[in-house]
């Protein structure tokens, strides 16, 4: 490719910074909802609504598995969507308000008796899953059609993560104290309004530049062909497994933290400090990621970060009942986890070009939905472990005290299980080599 061609190509592919930030605003909204559910929904079900911990664990896994399956189907829908707004963008407009309403319903369990409450929880959670998927898969796919420029995608992720972590910090710090005053339904209503506004901003501000899919003409990639192509994309498989593990870690750290505050420390409001200790270092660390990722690459930074995460868990292990030490370890964990969430979407979208290179099929929607399946499964496994293991230990959320085995299980959920998973995360990333191959892949696609 000539020098002039390279310049023209870069001018076409790189969106302005304002648009990169606007994509991140949508992430701010959806991840605020994700954090609210990941950090507090299990606790709300067990300690506020009074559902049995074991039943909640099963609900979390069943719902998230279904969530993952709907992701795969939604990816195919996005690849086939044709409208005046594009293929991914219109879903943000269509489904924003339903997402806000579904969020409120989750935190509004009526007093229908044990069976009635559980049925209500299943129905509203499944409805939420369908709506949440119809927003997040198009939003993730939108990055893939904003630009094919590798470094631009990294920058979009960094900008988005600054907003995501700001929303996560807000949610983890103020939600529990605010719920003490106005109740969980009102808190969910506030976040429902936030996500609707955020998605509208992204819809208005972001453009689709790259062809969404290839192979099947105007009808997009057929689902069967797209799924077959996934199985030939080894780097997509690695990234998806990585997502399962990393999101299980975060589900445990966030979801079990409120139990640590309530029963190990004896004050649920302490969770606000845990949330701040986890998220603030992430936000500060993001400010340094731009030049680092350009020099060392996403894979290497993620591996170093995961190693730091392991160190943070070891610090938490020193004296688990000591809040100060626990917070220091949590801050180290936050620094270590930060590269994973900063670059996981960029890794996913790099596998789009690799898949096209290997199979001739370009299907951003299906690829993003497949990776999102891994995220949902990982989150479901983490949240299910919380419910199941607490239930096995004799935990009863409405009791005045818990047996020692339940307290030990709370510590395991916060410290030991995430530690093991962090090591697995490192091993998986050692097999990811697309960072070195990507420039060659893109050049070959352009040549063809």
Coordinates of C-alpha atoms in Angstrom, one line a residue:
X1 CA 0.0 0.0 0.0
X2 CA 1.4 3.4 -0.9
X3 CA 2.1 6.1 1.6
X4 CA -0.8 8.2 0.3
X5 CA -3.1 5.1 0.5
X6 CA -2.0 4.6 4.1
X7 CA -2.9 8.2 5.0
X8 CA -6.2 8.0 3.3
X9 CA -7.0 4.7 5.0
X10 CA -6.1 6.1 8.4
X11 CA -8.2 9.2 7.8
X12 CA -11.2 7.0 6.9
X13 CA -10.8 4.6 9.8
X14 CA -9.9 6.7 12.8
X15 CA -12.9 8.4 14.4
X16 CA -12.5 11.7 16.2
X17 CA -11.8 11.7 20.0
X18 CA -15.3 13.2 20.6
X19 CA -16.9 10.2 19.0
X20 CA -14.6 7.7 20.9
X21 CA -15.8 9.3 24.2
X22 CA -19.4 9.1 23.0
X23 CA -19.1 5.4 22.5
X24 CA -17.8 5.2 26.1
X25 CA -20.9 7.1 27.4
X26 CA -23.0 4.1 26.3
X27 CA -20.6 1.8 28.2
X28 CA -21.0 4.1 31.2
X29 CA -24.7 3.5 31.2
X30 CA -24.7 -0.3 30.6
X31 CA -21.9 -1.0 33.0
X32 CA -23.6 1.0 35.7
X33 CA -26.5 -1.4 35.5
X34 CA -24.1 -4.3 35.3
X35 CA -22.3 -3.2 38.5
X36 CA -25.6 -2.6 40.3
X37 CA -26.7 -6.2 39.5
X38 CA -23.3 -7.8 40.0
X39 CA -22.6 -6.1 43.4
X40 CA -26.1 -6.0 44.9
X41 CA -28.7 -8.2 43.3
X42 CA -27.7 -11.4 45.1
X43 CA -27.5 -9.5 48.4
X44 CA -30.9 -7.9 47.6
X45 CA -32.4 -11.3 46.9
X46 CA -31.0 -13.1 50.0
X47 CA -30.9 -10.3 52.7
X48 CA -33.8 -8.0 51.6
X49 CA -36.3 -10.1 49.7
X50 CA -35.5 -13.1 51.9
X51 CA -34.9 -15.7 49.2
X52 CA -32.8 -18.8 50.0
X53 CA -29.1 -18.4 49.1
X54 CA -29.0 -21.8 47.3
X55 CA -32.0 -21.0 45.2
X56 CA -30.5 -17.6 44.3
X57 CA -27.3 -19.3 43.2
X58 CA -29.2 -21.6 40.8
X59 CA -31.2 -18.6 39.5
X60 CA -28.0 -16.7 38.8
X61 CA -26.4 -19.5 36.8
X62 CA -29.5 -20.5 34.8
X63 CA -30.3 -16.8 34.0
X64 CA -26.7 -16.1 32.9
X65 CA -26.5 -19.3 30.8
X66 CA -29.7 -18.2 29.1
X67 CA -28.2 -14.7 28.8
X68 CA -25.2 -16.2 27.0
X69 CA -27.4 -18.1 24.6
X70 CA -29.4 -15.0 23.7
X71 CA -26.1 -13.2 23.1
X72 CA -25.3 -15.6 20.2
X73 CA -28.8 -15.2 18.7
X74 CA -28.6 -11.4 19.1
X75 CA -25.3 -11.2 17.3
X76 CA -26.9 -12.8 14.3
X77 CA -29.8 -10.3 14.4
X78 CA -27.4 -7.4 14.5
X79 CA -25.4 -8.8 11.5
X80 CA -28.7 -9.0 9.6
X81 CA -30.1 -5.6 10.6
X82 CA -30.5 -3.0 7.9
X83 CA -32.0 0.4 8.7
X84 CA -31.4 4.1 7.9
X85 CA -29.5 4.3 11.2
X86 CA -27.2 1.4 10.3
X87 CA -27.0 -2.1 11.7
X88 CA -25.8 -1.7 15.3
X89 CA -26.9 1.9 16.2
X90 CA -30.7 1.6 16.0
X91 CA -30.8 -1.0 18.7
X92 CA -29.6 1.6 21.2
X93 CA -32.5 3.8 20.3
X94 CA -35.1 1.0 20.3
X95 CA -34.2 -0.8 23.5
X96 CA -32.9 1.9 25.9
X97 CA -36.2 2.6 27.7
X98 CA -37.1 -1.1 28.0
X99 CA -33.7 -1.6 29.7
X100 CA -34.4 1.1 32.2
X101 CA -37.8 -0.4 33.1
X102 CA -36.5 -3.9 33.3
X103 CA -33.8 -2.8 35.8
X104 CA -36.4 -1.3 38.1
X105 CA -38.5 -4.5 38.0
X106 CA -35.5 -6.6 39.2
X107 CA -35.3 -4.6 42.5
X108 CA -39.1 -4.6 43.1
X109 CA -39.8 -8.1 44.4
X110 CA -43.3 -8.1 46.0
X111 CA -44.2 -10.2 49.0
X112 CA -45.8 -13.2 47.3
X113 CA -44.5 -15.9 49.6
X114 CA -41.3 -17.9 49.0
X115 CA -42.5 -19.6 45.8
X116 CA -44.1 -16.5 44.4
X117 CA -41.0 -14.4 45.1
X118 CA -38.8 -16.9 43.4
X119 CA -41.0 -17.1 40.4
X120 CA -41.1 -13.3 40.1
X121 CA -37.3 -13.2 40.4
X122 CA -36.9 -15.7 37.5
X123 CA -39.4 -13.9 35.2
X124 CA -38.1 -10.4 35.8
X125 CA -34.5 -11.6 35.5
X126 CA -35.1 -13.4 32.2
X127 CA -36.9 -10.3 30.8
X128 CA -34.0 -8.2 31.9
X129 CA -31.6 -10.5 30.2
X130 CA -33.4 -10.3 26.9
X131 CA -33.5 -6.6 27.0
X132 CA -29.9 -6.1 28.2
X133 CA -28.6 -8.3 25.5
X134 CA -30.5 -6.4 22.8
X135 CA -28.6 -3.3 23.9
X136 CA -25.1 -4.5 24.8
X137 CA -24.4 -6.8 21.8
X138 CA -25.2 -4.0 19.3
X139 CA -23.1 -1.5 21.4
X140 CA -20.1 -3.8 21.5
X141 CA -20.5 -4.5 17.7
X142 CA -20.6 -0.7 17.1
X143 CA -16.9 -0.5 18.0
X144 CA -16.1 -3.0 15.3
X145 CA -17.8 -0.9 12.7
X146 CA -16.5 2.5 14.0
X147 CA -12.9 1.7 12.9
X148 CA -10.6 -1.1 12.0
X149 CA -7.6 0.9 13.2
X150 CA -5.9 -1.2 15.9
X151 CA -4.6 1.6 18.1
X152 CA -7.8 3.6 17.7
X153 CA -9.7 0.6 19.2
X154 CA -7.3 0.6 22.1
X155 CA -7.9 4.3 22.7
X156 CA -11.7 3.8 22.5
X157 CA -11.4 1.1 25.1
X158 CA -9.3 3.4 27.4
X159 CA -11.7 6.3 27.1
X160 CA -14.6 4.0 27.7
X161 CA -13.0 2.4 30.7
X162 CA -12.5 5.8 32.3
X163 CA -16.2 6.3 32.0
X164 CA -17.1 2.7 32.9
X165 CA -15.0 2.8 36.1
X166 CA -16.4 6.2 37.0
X167 CA -19.9 4.7 36.8
X168 CA -18.8 1.6 38.6
X169 CA -17.2 3.7 41.4
X170 CA -20.4 5.7 41.7
X171 CA -22.6 2.6 41.9
X172 CA -20.4 0.7 44.4
X173 CA -19.9 3.7 46.7
X174 CA -23.4 5.3 46.9
X175 CA -25.9 2.6 46.1
X176 CA -26.0 0.8 49.5
X177 CA -26.1 4.0 51.6
X178 CA -28.7 5.5 49.3
X179 CA -30.8 2.3 49.5
X180 CA -30.8 2.7 53.3
X181 CA -32.6 6.0 52.8
X182 CA -34.8 5.6 49.7
X183 CA -35.0 1.8 49.2
X184 CA -33.6 -0.4 46.4
X185 CA -36.5 0.2 44.0
X186 CA -35.8 3.9 44.0
X187 CA -32.1 3.3 43.5
X188 CA -32.8 1.1 40.5
X189 CA -35.0 3.8 39.1
X190 CA -32.2 6.3 39.2
X191 CA -29.9 4.0 37.3
X192 CA -32.6 3.2 34.8
X193 CA -32.9 6.9 33.9
X194 CA -29.1 7.1 33.6
X195 CA -28.8 4.2 31.2
X196 CA -31.5 5.6 28.9
X197 CA -29.8 9.0 28.6
X198 CA -26.4 7.4 28.1
X199 CA -27.6 5.2 25.2
X200 CA -29.3 8.1 23.5
X201 CA -26.0 10.1 23.6
X202 CA -24.1 7.2 21.9
X203 CA -26.8 6.7 19.3
X204 CA -26.7 10.4 18.4
X205 CA -22.9 10.8 18.3
X206 CA -21.4 7.6 16.8
X207 CA -21.1 6.6 13.1
X208 CA -20.8 3.3 11.4
X209 CA -17.9 3.3 8.9
X210 CA -17.0 -0.3 8.2
X211 CA -19.1 -2.8 6.5
X212 CA -20.7 -4.9 9.2
X213 CA -20.6 -8.3 7.6
X214 CA -19.5 -10.1 4.5
X215 CA -20.5 -13.4 2.7
X216 CA -24.3 -13.3 2.4
X217 CA -24.8 -10.0 0.6
X218 CA -27.4 -7.6 1.9
X219 CA -28.9 -10.2 4.2
X220 CA -25.7 -10.4 6.3
X221 CA -23.9 -13.5 7.5
X222 CA -26.2 -16.5 8.1
X223 CA -26.1 -17.6 11.7
X224 CA -25.0 -21.2 10.9
X225 CA -22.1 -20.0 8.8
X226 CA -21.1 -17.4 11.4
X227 CA -21.1 -20.0 14.2
X228 CA -19.1 -22.5 12.1
X229 CA -16.5 -19.7 11.5
X230 CA -16.2 -19.1 15.2
X231 CA -15.0 -22.6 15.8
X232 CA -12.2 -22.1 13.3
X233 CA -11.1 -18.8 15.1
X234 CA -8.6 -20.0 17.7
X235 CA -8.0 -16.5 19.1
X236 CA -11.7 -15.9 19.6
X237 CA -11.9 -19.2 21.6
X238 CA -9.0 -18.0 23.8
X239 CA -10.5 -14.6 24.3
X240 CA -13.9 -16.1 25.2
X241 CA -12.4 -18.5 27.7
X242 CA -10.4 -15.6 29.1
X243 CA -13.7 -13.7 29.5
X244 CA -15.3 -16.6 31.4
X245 CA -12.5 -16.6 33.9
X246 CA -12.0 -12.8 34.3
X247 CA -15.7 -12.1 34.7
X248 CA -16.1 -14.8 37.2
X249 CA -13.3 -13.1 39.2
X250 CA -15.0 -9.8 39.1
X251 CA -18.4 -11.3 39.9
X252 CA -16.9 -12.8 43.1
X253 CA -15.0 -9.7 44.1
X254 CA -18.0 -7.4 43.6
X255 CA -20.8 -9.8 44.7
X256 CA -19.1 -11.3 47.7
X257 CA -17.8 -7.9 49.0
X258 CA -21.1 -6.8 50.4
X259 CA -21.2 -10.1 52.5
X260 CA -17.7 -9.4 53.7
X261 CA -18.7 -6.0 54.9
X262 CA -21.9 -7.1 56.5
X263 CA -20.7 -10.3 58.3
X264 CA -16.9 -10.1 58.7
X265 CA -16.7 -6.4 59.5
X266 CA -20.3 -6.1 60.7
X267 CA -21.2 -3.0 58.8
X268 CA -22.7 -3.2 55.3
X269 CA -21.8 0.5 54.6
X270 CA -18.1 -0.5 54.7
X271 CA -18.7 -1.9 51.2
X272 CA -18.6 1.7 49.9
X273 CA -14.9 1.9 51.0
X274 CA -14.2 -1.5 49.4
X275 CA -15.7 -0.3 46.2
X276 CA -13.6 2.9 46.3
X277 CA -10.5 0.9 47.0
X278 CA -11.1 -1.3 44.1
X279 CA -12.2 1.3 41.4
X280 CA -10.1 4.4 42.2
X281 CA -6.8 2.7 41.4
X282 CA -8.3 1.4 38.1
X283 CA -9.3 5.0 37.1
X284 CA -5.8 6.4 37.9
X285 CA -4.1 3.5 36.2
X286 CA -6.0 4.1 33.0
X287 CA -4.3 7.4 32.6
X288 CA -1.0 5.7 31.9
X289 CA -2.3 2.9 29.6
X290 CA -2.2 4.8 26.3
X291 CA 1.6 5.0 25.9
X292 CA 2.2 1.7 27.6
X293 CA -0.1 -0.3 25.3
X294 CA 1.6 1.3 22.3
X295 CA 5.0 0.2 23.5
X296 CA 4.3 -3.2 25.1
X297 CA 1.0 -4.4 23.6
X298 CA -2.3 -5.4 25.2
X299 CA -1.3 -9.0 25.9
X300 CA 1.8 -8.2 27.9
X301 CA 0.1 -5.6 29.9
X302 CA -2.8 -7.9 30.8
X303 CA -0.4 -10.6 31.9
X304 CA 1.5 -8.2 34.2
X305 CA -1.8 -6.9 35.5
X306 CA -3.1 -10.4 36.2
X307 CA 0.1 -11.1 38.2
X308 CA -0.5 -7.9 40.2
X309 CA -4.0 -9.2 40.9
X310 CA -2.5 -12.4 42.3
X311 CA -0.3 -10.3 44.6
X312 CA -3.4 -8.3 45.8
X313 CA -5.2 -11.4 46.7
X314 CA -2.2 -12.6 48.7
X315 CA -2.1 -9.4 50.6
X316 CA -5.8 -9.8 51.4
X317 CA -4.9 -13.2 52.8
X318 CA -2.5 -11.9 55.4
X319 CA -5.1 -11.0 57.9
X320 CA -8.6 -11.2 56.3
X321 CA -10.5 -9.8 59.3
X322 CA -8.3 -6.6 59.3
X323 CA -10.2 -4.1 57.2
X324 CA -7.2 -1.9 56.5
X325 CA -5.1 -4.8 55.1
X326 CA -8.1 -6.0 53.2
X327 CA -8.5 -2.5 51.6
X328 CA -4.8 -2.3 50.7
X329 CA -5.1 -5.7 49.0
X330 CA -8.3 -4.6 47.2
X331 CA -6.5 -1.5 45.8
X332 CA -3.7 -3.8 44.4
X333 CA -6.4 -6.1 43.0
X334 CA -7.9 -3.1 41.3
X335 CA -4.7 -2.1 39.6
X336 CA -4.1 -5.6 38.5
X337 CA -7.6 -6.1 37.1
X338 CA -7.7 -2.8 35.2
X339 CA -5.8 -3.9 32.0
X340 CA -8.3 -6.8 31.5
X341 CA -11.3 -4.6 31.4
X342 CA -9.5 -1.9 29.5
X343 CA -8.6 -4.1 26.6
X344 CA -10.9 -7.1 26.5
X345 CA -13.3 -5.5 23.9
X346 CA -10.3 -4.5 21.7
X347 CA -9.0 -8.1 21.9
X348 CA -12.5 -9.3 20.8
X349 CA -12.7 -7.0 17.9
X350 CA -9.2 -8.0 16.7
X351 CA -10.5 -11.5 16.3
X352 CA -13.0 -10.2 13.8
X353 CA -10.2 -9.6 11.3
X354 CA -8.5 -12.8 12.1
X355 CA -11.7 -14.7 11.6
X356 CA -12.2 -13.1 8.2
X357 CA -8.6 -13.8 7.3
X358 CA -9.0 -17.5 8.2
X359 CA -12.5 -18.2 6.8
X360 CA -13.5 -15.3 4.5
X361 CA -16.4 -14.5 6.8
X362 CA -16.6 -11.2 8.6
X363 CA -19.3 -11.2 11.3
X364 CA -18.7 -8.6 14.1
X365 CA -22.1 -9.2 15.7
X366 CA -21.7 -12.9 16.1
X367 CA -18.1 -12.6 17.3
X368 CA -19.0 -10.0 19.9
X369 CA -22.0 -12.0 21.0
X370 CA -19.9 -15.1 21.3
X371 CA -17.4 -13.3 23.6
X372 CA -20.2 -11.7 25.5
X373 CA -21.5 -15.2 26.0
X374 CA -18.2 -15.9 27.8
X375 CA -18.6 -12.8 29.9
X376 CA -22.2 -13.7 30.9
X377 CA -21.3 -17.3 31.7
X378 CA -18.3 -16.1 33.8
X379 CA -20.5 -13.7 35.7
X380 CA -23.1 -16.4 36.2
X381 CA -20.6 -18.8 37.5
X382 CA -19.2 -16.3 39.9
X383 CA -22.7 -15.2 41.2
X384 CA -23.9 -18.8 41.4
X385 CA -20.8 -19.8 43.4
X386 CA -21.8 -17.1 45.9
X387 CA -25.3 -18.4 46.3
X388 CA -24.5 -22.1 46.3
X389 CA -21.5 -22.0 48.6
X390 CA -23.3 -19.7 51.1
X391 CA -26.3 -22.0 51.0
X392 CA -24.1 -25.1 51.6
X393 CA -22.5 -23.4 54.5
X394 CA -25.8 -22.8 56.3
X395 CA -26.0 -19.0 55.5
X396 CA -29.4 -17.4 56.1
X397 CA -29.6 -13.8 55.0
X398 CA -32.3 -12.7 57.4
X399 CA -30.6 -14.3 60.5
X400 CA -29.0 -12.2 63.2
X401 CA -25.8 -14.2 63.2
X402 CA -24.1 -16.7 60.8
X403 CA -22.3 -20.0 61.7
X404 CA -18.5 -20.0 61.5
X405 CA -18.5 -22.2 58.4
X406 CA -20.5 -19.5 56.6
X407 CA -18.1 -16.8 57.6
X408 CA -15.2 -18.9 56.4
X409 CA -17.0 -19.4 53.1
X410 CA -17.4 -15.6 52.7
X411 CA -13.6 -15.3 53.0
X412 CA -13.1 -18.0 50.5
X413 CA -15.4 -16.3 48.0
X414 CA -13.6 -13.0 48.5
X415 CA -10.0 -14.2 48.6
X416 CA -9.1 -17.8 47.7
X417 CA -11.3 -18.6 44.8
X418 CA -10.5 -15.4 42.9
X419 CA -6.8 -16.1 43.5
X420 CA -6.9 -19.5 41.7
X421 CA -8.9 -18.0 38.8
X422 CA -6.4 -15.2 38.4
X423 CA -3.6 -17.8 37.8
X424 CA -5.8 -19.5 35.2
X425 CA -6.3 -16.1 33.5
X426 CA -2.5 -15.7 33.1
X427 CA -2.2 -19.1 31.6
X428 CA -4.9 -18.4 29.0
X429 CA -3.3 -15.1 27.9
X430 CA 0.0 -16.8 27.3
X431 CA -1.6 -18.6 24.4
X432 CA -2.9 -15.4 22.7
X433 CA -0.4 -14.3 20.0
X434 CA -2.7 -12.3 17.7
X435 CA -1.1 -9.0 18.9
X436 CA 2.0 -9.9 16.8
X437 CA 0.1 -11.3 13.9
X438 CA -2.6 -8.6 13.6
X439 CA -0.7 -6.1 11.3
X440 CA 0.0 -8.9 8.8
X441 CA -3.6 -10.1 9.0
X442 CA -5.0 -6.6 8.2
X443 CA -2.5 -6.1 5.4
X444 CA -3.4 -9.4 3.8
X445 CA -7.1 -8.5 4.0
X446 CA -6.5 -5.2 2.3
X447 CA -4.4 -6.9 -0.4
X448 CA -7.2 -9.3 -1.1

